[in-house]
Tab-separated table of C-alpha atoms in Angstrom:
chain	number	residue	atom	x	y	z
A	1	LEU	CA	119.341	91.138	91.556
A	2	THR	CA	121.422	93.417	93.800
A	3	HIS	CA	124.214	91.357	94.051
A	4	ILE	CA	125.019	90.535	90.435
A	5	GLY	CA	123.115	93.294	88.546
A	6	ALA	CA	119.673	93.132	87.074
A	7	LYS	CA	121.527	93.734	83.610
A	8	PHE	CA	124.209	91.309	83.837
A	9	MET	CA	121.233	88.920	85.559
A	10	PHE	CA	119.011	89.746	82.491
A	11	VAL	CA	121.932	89.250	80.285
A	12	ALA	CA	123.263	85.944	81.425
A	13	GLY	CA	119.146	84.069	81.667
A	14	MET	CA	118.395	85.198	78.015
A	15	PHE	CA	121.618	83.378	77.470
A	16	VAL	CA	121.293	80.339	79.015
A	17	SER	CA	117.307	80.246	77.949
A	18	GLY	CA	118.904	80.913	74.132
A	19	CYS	CA	122.031	77.959	74.723
A	20	VAL	CA	119.035	75.260	76.499
A	21	THR	CA	116.530	76.508	72.838
A	22	ILE	CA	119.563	75.027	71.247
A	23	LEU	CA	119.927	71.799	73.836
A	24	PHE	CA	116.015	70.536	72.699
A	25	GLY	CA	115.894	70.354	69.104
A	26	MET	CA	119.709	67.894	70.019
A	27	LEU	CA	117.450	65.713	72.406
A	28	ASP	CA	115.597	63.550	69.326
A	29	LYS	CA	119.576	61.779	68.710
A	30	VAL	CA	119.585	60.977	72.205
A	31	PRO	CA	118.732	56.783	72.824
A	32	SER	CA	114.717	56.121	74.331
A	33	GLY	CA	114.484	55.843	77.962
A	34	PRO	CA	115.317	57.078	81.246
A	35	ILE	CA	118.545	58.431	79.956
A	36	PHE	CA	115.820	60.608	77.210
A	37	ILE	CA	113.481	61.389	79.936
A	38	SER	CA	116.337	62.367	82.340
A	39	LEU	CA	117.929	64.417	80.052
A	40	CYS	CA	114.026	65.978	78.959
A	41	PHE	CA	113.573	67.667	82.803
A	42	LEU	CA	117.093	68.170	83.149
A	43	VAL	CA	116.960	70.722	80.078
A	44	ARG	CA	113.609	71.701	81.221
A	45	ALA	CA	115.180	72.469	84.608
A	46	MET	CA	117.452	74.786	83.032
A	47	ASP	CA	114.781	77.313	81.224
A	48	ALA	CA	113.476	77.010	82.936
A	49	VAL	CA	115.867	79.343	85.811
A	50	GLY	CA	117.229	80.734	82.532
A	51	PHE	CA	113.504	82.341	81.456
A	52	ALA	CA	113.065	82.715	85.279
A	53	ALA	CA	116.563	85.004	85.358
A	54	ALA	CA	116.018	86.898	82.145
A	55	MET	CA	111.599	87.864	83.118
A	56	THR	CA	112.588	88.982	87.756
A	57	ALA	CA	115.595	91.037	86.194
A	58	SER	CA	113.221	92.353	82.486
A	59	PHE	CA	110.208	93.926	85.319
A	60	SER	CA	113.075	95.197	87.994
A	61	ILE	CA	114.690	97.420	84.758
A	62	LEU	CA	111.264	98.483	83.871
A	63	ALA	CA	109.297	99.540	86.487
A	64	LYS	CA	113.132	101.423	87.891
A	65	ALA	CA	113.443	103.526	85.021
A	66	PHE	CA	109.750	103.857	84.826
A	67	PRO	CA	108.791	103.955	88.243
A	68	ASN	CA	105.617	107.049	87.646
A	69	ASN	CA	104.413	104.176	84.977
A	70	ILE	CA	104.702	100.979	85.639
A	71	ALA	CA	101.071	99.622	85.282
A	72	THR	CA	101.914	101.047	81.632
A	73	VAL	CA	104.876	99.648	80.031
A	74	LEU	CA	103.910	95.659	81.301
A	75	GLY	CA	100.753	96.270	79.546
A	76	SER	CA	101.834	97.713	76.734
A	77	LEU	CA	105.006	94.829	76.360
A	78	GLU	CA	102.822	92.287	76.963
A	79	ILE	CA	101.427	93.211	73.333
A	80	PHE	CA	104.613	91.233	71.813
A	81	THR	CA	103.216	88.486	74.601
A	82	GLY	CA	100.181	87.971	72.728
A	83	LEU	CA	102.191	87.841	70.044
A	84	GLY	CA	104.452	85.223	70.692
A	85	LEU	CA	101.585	83.588	71.553
A	86	VAL	CA	99.398	84.070	68.358
A	87	LEU	CA	102.286	83.583	66.157
A	88	GLY	CA	104.615	81.615	68.263
A	89	PRO	CA	102.809	78.273	67.063
A	90	PRO	CA	101.851	77.948	63.097
A	91	LEU	CA	105.435	79.355	62.961
A	92	GLY	CA	106.729	76.419	64.660
A	93	GLY	CA	104.507	74.500	63.293
A	94	PHE	CA	105.274	75.603	60.200
A	95	LEU	CA	109.379	74.637	60.833
A	96	TYR	CA	109.103	71.660	61.798
A	97	GLN	CA	106.666	70.434	58.861
A	98	SER	CA	108.864	71.564	56.024
A	99	PHE	CA	112.427	70.939	58.691
A	100	GLY	CA	112.116	68.532	60.739
A	101	TYR	CA	112.208	68.399	64.668
A	102	GLU	CA	115.537	70.438	65.118
A	103	VAL	CA	114.770	73.277	62.771
A	104	PRO	CA	112.579	75.122	65.248
A	105	PHE	CA	114.335	74.861	67.734
A	106	VAL	CA	117.174	75.888	67.015
A	107	THR	CA	116.079	79.001	64.567
A	108	LEU	CA	114.812	79.648	68.107
A	109	GLY	CA	117.379	79.655	69.935
A	110	CYS	CA	119.828	82.146	66.928
A	111	ILE	CA	117.090	84.649	67.342
A	112	VAL	CA	117.511	84.247	71.159
A	113	LEU	CA	121.310	84.321	71.270
A	114	LEU	CA	121.603	87.251	69.065
A	115	LEU	CA	119.475	89.800	71.117
A	116	VAL	CA	122.405	89.154	74.107
A	117	PRO	CA	124.699	91.266	72.642
A	118	VAL	CA	121.662	94.215	71.704
A	119	ASN	CA	120.851	93.731	75.173
A	120	MET	CA	123.851	94.246	76.635
A	121	CYS	CA	124.773	97.756	74.403
A	122	VAL	CA	121.294	99.038	74.307
A	123	LEU	CA	119.804	98.501	78.312
A	124	PRO	CA	121.122	100.974	81.035
A	125	LYS	CA	122.932	99.195	84.887
A	126	TYR	CA	121.558	100.689	87.587
A	127	ASP	CA	123.698	100.524	90.916
A	128	SER	CA	121.549	99.059	93.601
A	129	ILE	CA	121.693	98.441	97.401
A	130	PRO	CA	120.916	95.887	98.888
A	131	SER	CA	118.317	96.009	100.997
A	132	LYS	CA	117.759	95.504	105.279
A	133	ASP	CA	113.891	94.749	103.390
A	134	SER	CA	113.190	90.488	104.021
A	135	PHE	CA	111.160	87.984	101.324
A	136	TRP	CA	109.589	87.078	104.208
A	137	LYS	CA	108.311	90.143	105.434
A	138	LEU	CA	107.097	91.957	101.975
A	139	ILE	CA	105.495	88.131	102.203
A	140	LEU	CA	102.631	87.588	104.644
A	141	LEU	CA	102.284	91.393	104.768
A	142	PRO	CA	98.584	90.446	104.503
A	143	LYS	CA	97.264	93.058	100.314
A	144	VAL	CA	101.282	90.815	99.533
A	145	LEU	CA	99.515	87.906	99.759
A	146	LEU	CA	95.743	88.705	98.616
A	147	LEU	CA	97.197	89.296	95.329
A	148	CYS	CA	99.366	86.518	95.114
A	149	LEU	CA	96.122	85.054	95.585
A	150	THR	CA	94.886	86.688	92.904
A	151	ILE	CA	98.421	86.013	90.298
A	152	PHE	CA	98.271	82.552	91.341
A	153	SER	CA	94.226	81.883	90.196
A	154	LEU	CA	94.894	84.152	86.260
A	155	SER	CA	97.683	82.473	85.701
A	156	ALA	CA	96.246	78.225	87.335
A	157	CYS	CA	92.756	79.684	84.694
A	158	LEU	CA	95.183	80.801	81.470
A	159	GLY	CA	97.586	77.369	82.285
A	160	PHE	CA	94.081	74.968	82.816
A	161	LEU	CA	93.129	75.717	79.418
A	162	ASP	CA	96.181	74.958	77.803
A	163	PRO	CA	95.913	70.679	77.943
A	164	THR	CA	91.857	70.848	77.896
A	165	MET	CA	90.957	73.138	75.160
A	166	SER	CA	91.686	72.602	72.841
A	167	LEU	CA	90.466	68.346	72.912
A	168	PHE	CA	87.764	69.528	73.975
A	169	ILE	CA	87.217	71.541	70.466
A	170	LEU	CA	88.102	69.186	68.710
A	171	LYS	CA	85.808	66.699	70.108
A	172	LYS	CA	83.639	69.280	71.308
A	173	PHE	CA	82.886	71.386	67.228
A	174	LYS	CA	84.803	68.246	65.309
A	175	LEU	CA	86.849	71.339	64.929
A	176	PRO	CA	90.455	70.052	61.734
A	177	ALA	CA	93.175	70.308	63.891
A	178	GLY	CA	94.988	73.382	61.895
A	179	TYR	CA	91.657	76.209	62.797
A	180	VAL	CA	92.097	74.925	67.314
A	181	GLY	CA	95.790	77.649	66.729
A	182	LEU	CA	92.646	79.802	65.450
A	183	VAL	CA	89.926	79.562	68.231
A	184	PHE	CA	93.639	80.589	70.068
A	185	LEU	CA	93.476	83.945	68.701
A	186	GLY	CA	91.228	85.191	70.416
A	187	LEU	CA	92.133	85.257	74.196
A	188	ALA	CA	95.590	86.770	73.340
A	189	LEU	CA	94.189	89.001	70.403
A	190	SER	CA	91.821	89.977	73.335
A	191	TYR	CA	94.583	90.376	75.797
A	192	SER	CA	97.488	92.062	74.158
A	193	LEU	CA	95.360	95.011	72.363
A	194	SER	CA	93.415	95.668	75.598
A	195	SER	CA	96.399	95.675	78.133
A	196	PRO	CA	98.017	99.351	76.977
A	197	LEU	CA	95.185	100.898	77.477
A	198	LEU	CA	94.457	99.284	80.818
A	199	GLY	CA	97.701	100.283	81.603
A	200	LEU	CA	97.541	103.624	80.945
A	201	LEU	CA	94.236	103.484	82.990
A	202	SER	CA	95.777	102.094	85.035
A	203	ASP	CA	98.806	104.923	86.162
A	204	LYS	CA	96.754	107.588	85.773
A	205	LEU	CA	93.309	106.511	87.752
A	206	PRO	CA	95.088	104.043	90.926
A	207	TYR	CA	92.031	104.166	92.345
A	208	LEU	CA	90.442	102.258	90.072
A	209	ARG	CA	93.226	99.469	90.386
A	210	LYS	CA	91.350	97.685	92.994
A	211	TRP	CA	87.819	97.920	91.388
A	212	LEU	CA	89.672	96.084	87.730
A	213	LEU	CA	91.046	93.991	90.086
A	214	VAL	CA	87.741	92.475	91.699
A	215	SER	CA	86.181	93.212	88.353
A	216	GLY	CA	88.338	90.926	86.651
A	217	GLY	CA	88.461	88.388	89.535
A	218	LEU	CA	84.327	88.385	88.876
A	219	MET	CA	84.383	88.511	85.346
A	220	THR	CA	86.988	85.880	84.628
A	221	ALA	CA	84.910	83.709	86.973
A	222	LEU	CA	81.484	84.343	85.358
A	223	CYS	CA	83.350	83.455	82.073
A	224	PHE	CA	84.703	79.955	83.408
A	225	PHE	CA	80.983	79.075	84.040
A	226	MET	CA	79.626	80.129	80.121
A	227	LEU	CA	83.329	78.562	78.882
A	228	GLY	CA	82.043	74.839	78.940
A	229	PRO	CA	79.158	76.218	79.717
A	230	ALA	CA	78.329	74.793	83.299
A	231	PRO	CA	76.443	72.316	82.784
A	232	VAL	CA	73.469	73.656	85.922
A	233	LEU	CA	73.484	76.536	83.735
A	234	HIS	CA	71.557	74.129	80.818
A	235	ILE	CA	72.676	76.255	77.507
A	236	GLU	CA	74.243	74.655	74.423
A	237	SER	CA	77.823	74.961	73.570
A	238	GLN	CA	78.238	76.911	70.186
A	239	LEU	CA	81.606	77.921	68.855
A	240	TRP	CA	80.505	81.568	68.458
A	241	MET	CA	79.528	81.907	72.279
A	242	PHE	CA	82.980	79.282	73.772
A	243	VAL	CA	85.058	82.098	70.175
A	244	LEU	CA	83.089	84.634	72.772
A	245	VAL	CA	83.747	83.431	75.934
A	246	LEU	CA	87.620	84.129	75.692
A	247	VAL	CA	87.313	87.261	74.768
A	248	LEU	CA	86.997	88.522	76.956
A	249	ILE	CA	88.190	85.591	80.217
A	250	GLY	CA	91.268	87.261	78.062
A	251	PHE	CA	90.091	91.375	78.598
A	252	SER	CA	89.093	90.230	82.404
A	253	ILE	CA	92.500	88.612	82.369
A	254	GLY	CA	94.196	91.718	81.621
A	255	MET	CA	92.004	93.575	84.190
A	256	SER	CA	93.493	92.040	87.279
A	257	ALA	CA	97.226	90.958	85.886
A	258	ILE	CA	97.963	94.603	85.314
A	259	PRO	CA	97.651	96.084	87.487
A	260	VAL	CA	98.734	94.033	90.441
A	261	PHE	CA	102.605	94.524	90.245
A	262	PRO	CA	102.000	98.523	90.659
A	263	GLU	CA	99.543	97.517	93.880
A	264	MET	CA	102.157	95.159	95.134
A	265	LEU	CA	104.930	97.738	94.880
A	266	HIS	CA	102.686	100.771	96.115
A	267	CYS	CA	102.114	98.016	99.576
A	268	ALA	CA	105.738	97.665	100.346
A	269	TYR	CA	106.037	101.646	99.733
A	270	GLU	CA	103.134	102.056	102.065
A	271	ASN	CA	104.526	99.632	104.388
A	272	GLY	CA	108.467	101.143	104.799
A	273	PHE	CA	110.116	99.141	102.305
A	274	GLU	CA	112.695	101.042	101.093
A	275	GLU	CA	112.079	102.409	97.351
A	276	GLY	CA	115.037	101.018	95.115
A	277	LEU	CA	116.287	98.189	92.572
A	278	SER	CA	116.332	95.642	96.229
A	279	LEU	CA	112.955	96.030	96.664
A	280	LEU	CA	111.353	95.764	92.852
A	281	GLY	CA	113.563	92.260	92.754
A	282	LEU	CA	111.714	91.480	95.504
A	283	VAL	CA	108.845	92.221	94.927
A	284	SER	CA	109.588	90.604	90.539
A	285	GLY	CA	111.082	87.845	91.838
A	286	LEU	CA	107.438	87.191	94.475
A	287	PHE	CA	105.689	88.016	90.804
A	288	ASN	CA	106.652	85.637	89.192
A	289	ALA	CA	107.279	82.858	91.684
A	290	VAL	CA	103.472	82.478	92.006
A	291	TRP	CA	102.532	83.516	87.984
A	292	SER	CA	104.764	80.087	88.126
A	293	LEU	CA	103.017	78.531	90.343
A	294	GLY	CA	99.870	79.073	89.248
A	295	SER	CA	101.382	77.672	85.882
A	296	PHE	CA	101.341	74.195	87.036
A	297	ALA	CA	99.037	73.748	89.464
A	298	GLY	CA	96.835	74.618	86.731
A	299	PRO	CA	97.082	72.124	83.921
A	300	THR	CA	97.696	69.565	85.969
A	301	LEU	CA	95.001	70.422	88.215
A	302	GLY	CA	92.730	70.671	84.714
A	303	GLY	CA	93.745	67.403	83.309
A	304	PHE	CA	92.952	65.798	86.585
A	305	LEU	CA	89.561	67.197	86.351
A	306	ASN	CA	88.574	67.223	82.315
A	307	GLU	CA	89.358	63.318	82.793
A	308	LYS	CA	87.280	62.347	85.911
A	309	LEU	CA	84.562	65.295	85.170
A	310	GLY	CA	84.679	66.655	81.761
A	311	PHE	CA	85.206	69.649	80.667
A	312	GLU	CA	82.039	71.727	81.319
A	313	TRP	CA	82.858	70.788	84.757
A	314	ALA	CA	86.545	70.962	85.089
A	315	SER	CA	86.314	75.002	84.252
A	316	ALA	CA	83.337	76.000	86.252
A	317	ILE	CA	85.607	74.504	89.116
A	318	GLN	CA	89.018	76.648	87.667
A	319	GLY	CA	86.032	79.528	87.329
A	320	GLY	CA	85.430	78.981	91.772
A	321	TRP	CA	88.878	79.700	92.006
A	322	ALA	CA	88.388	83.173	90.283
A	323	LEU	CA	85.579	84.253	91.964
A	324	LEU	CA	86.526	83.243	95.828
A	325	THR	CA	90.228	85.555	94.570
A	326	GLY	CA	87.938	87.944	93.734
A	327	LEU	CA	85.735	88.192	97.087
A	328	ALA	CA	87.944	88.170	98.716
A	329	THR	CA	89.828	90.901	97.418
A	330	GLY	CA	86.806	93.099	97.231
A	331	ILE	CA	85.907	92.544	100.646
A	332	PHE	CA	89.293	93.327	101.888
A	333	TYR	CA	88.849	96.839	100.031
A	334	ILE	CA	85.650	97.425	101.554
A	335	THR	CA	87.209	96.452	105.075
A	336	GLU	CA	90.387	98.931	104.184
A	337	ALA	CA	88.051	101.586	103.485
A	338	ARG	CA	86.177	101.689	106.369
A	339	ARG	CA	89.727	100.904	108.524
A	340	ARG	CA	90.364	103.724	107.084
A	341	SER	CA	87.906	106.417	107.738
A	342	SER	CA	87.321	105.321	111.026
A	343	SER	CA	90.755	106.495	111.702
A	344	SER	CA	91.116	109.884	110.447
A	345	SER	CA	87.564	109.930	111.720
A	346	LEU	CA	89.418	109.532	115.141
A	347	GLN	CA	92.709	111.833	114.580
A	348	ASN	CA	89.968	114.425	113.089
A	349	PRO	CA	86.872	114.996	114.944
A	350	PRO	CA	83.702	117.306	113.024
A	351	GLY	CA	84.523	119.471	116.246
A	352	ASN	CA	87.789	120.862	115.543
A	353	ASN	CA	88.063	123.011	112.391
A	354	GLU	CA	85.030	124.891	114.552
A	355	GLU	CA	86.630	125.483	117.686
A	356	ARG	CA	89.729	126.616	116.442
A	357	THR	CA	88.026	129.079	114.548
A	358	HIS	CA	86.260	130.504	117.956
A	359	LEU	CA	89.508	129.917	119.762
A	360	MET	CA	91.674	131.920	117.409
A	361	GLY	CA	88.909	134.141	117.078
A	362	SER	CA	89.132	135.622	120.523
A	363	GLU	CA	92.419	135.622	120.616
A	364	THR	CA	92.245	138.723	117.452
C-alpha cells in the first residue's frame, strides 16, 4: 500500500472486483465438471484479492482523513454495510427470478465499475513513506494478538449464521422461504443503526473502548447461548425470542467490532510505531485478514457442528468462542490497569510531594 499508494490500491481493487463480478455471470456458459469447478475457484480467488485491496485501502484512507474520529467514521459507514446486507438478497433474488442468472452479477459489476472513475476524482491522494516497522512486530504485541482473537471470534460468529440459521428457521418455525430474509433483517438493522452511536461513544470517551470490547464479547456469548437456545437451559425456542436475540447479537457485535480498529492503532502508537499511512496499512491489512479468516472458519466449523450436533448445540459452542475472548480481554485489561497503577506509584512515592514541600519551605 505504501509503495503503490492507498488511492491506487482502492481504485484497482474496485476495478478487479467489478470485472470479476461480471465474470461470475458468465460461468453458467462453462461446461459442467472439473472445468466449471476450477473456474469457480479461480474467479472467487480473484474477487478476494480485489476485495482485500479495496477494503484495506479504504480503512487506511479513512483513518488518514479522520485521525481523531476513526471509530465514528467506521461506525457511520457500517450503516451502508447493513443496507447492503438488507437490500442485496431481495434485489438479487428479484433480478434472478425476473431475468435469469446473468443479470444480477452483470448489474452489480457495472455499478462497481461506474464508481471507479467517481473515486478517482473524489478521493484525495496521500503521500506515504515506507516505515521500518514490520508486520510481525505488530502482530506479536500481546494486546494486538488479543484484539485479533476478538476480531476472529466476532467474524466467526457472524459467518456461522450463514449456512445454519436459514435451515433452522425453515425446520423449526415452518416459515415460507420468502420470510427467512425478514428474520435476518433484525440483525442487520440493529448492527447498522447502533454502529454510528457506538463509534461516536468510542471516539468521545476512549477509556470506554475496553469496556465496550469486554461487554460486547460477553453479551455476544450470552446471545448465542440463547439463540437455540442451548439444550442445558431447557427453554423452548419461539420465533419472537429468536428475532429478539438476533437484534441483540447485531448490537453486541457492534460493541466489540467498532472499537477494535482504533484500539489496535492506539496500541501500536504506545509501542513506538511511526504514525503515517504505512502503519495504517499494516493495521488495516491485519484487521481484514483476521476478519476474513473468521469468515472462513465460522461457516466451516458451524456447518460441521450443525450437521453433527444440531443448531442448538452448535450455536452454544460458537458462543463459547466469544465468551473466551470476552473473559480473556477483561483479564488483560484488569492486569494492565494494575501494572500501570503499581508502576506509577513506584515512580511517584506518596512521600515525595510532602518532602519536596518541606525542602522548598526550608530553602526559603
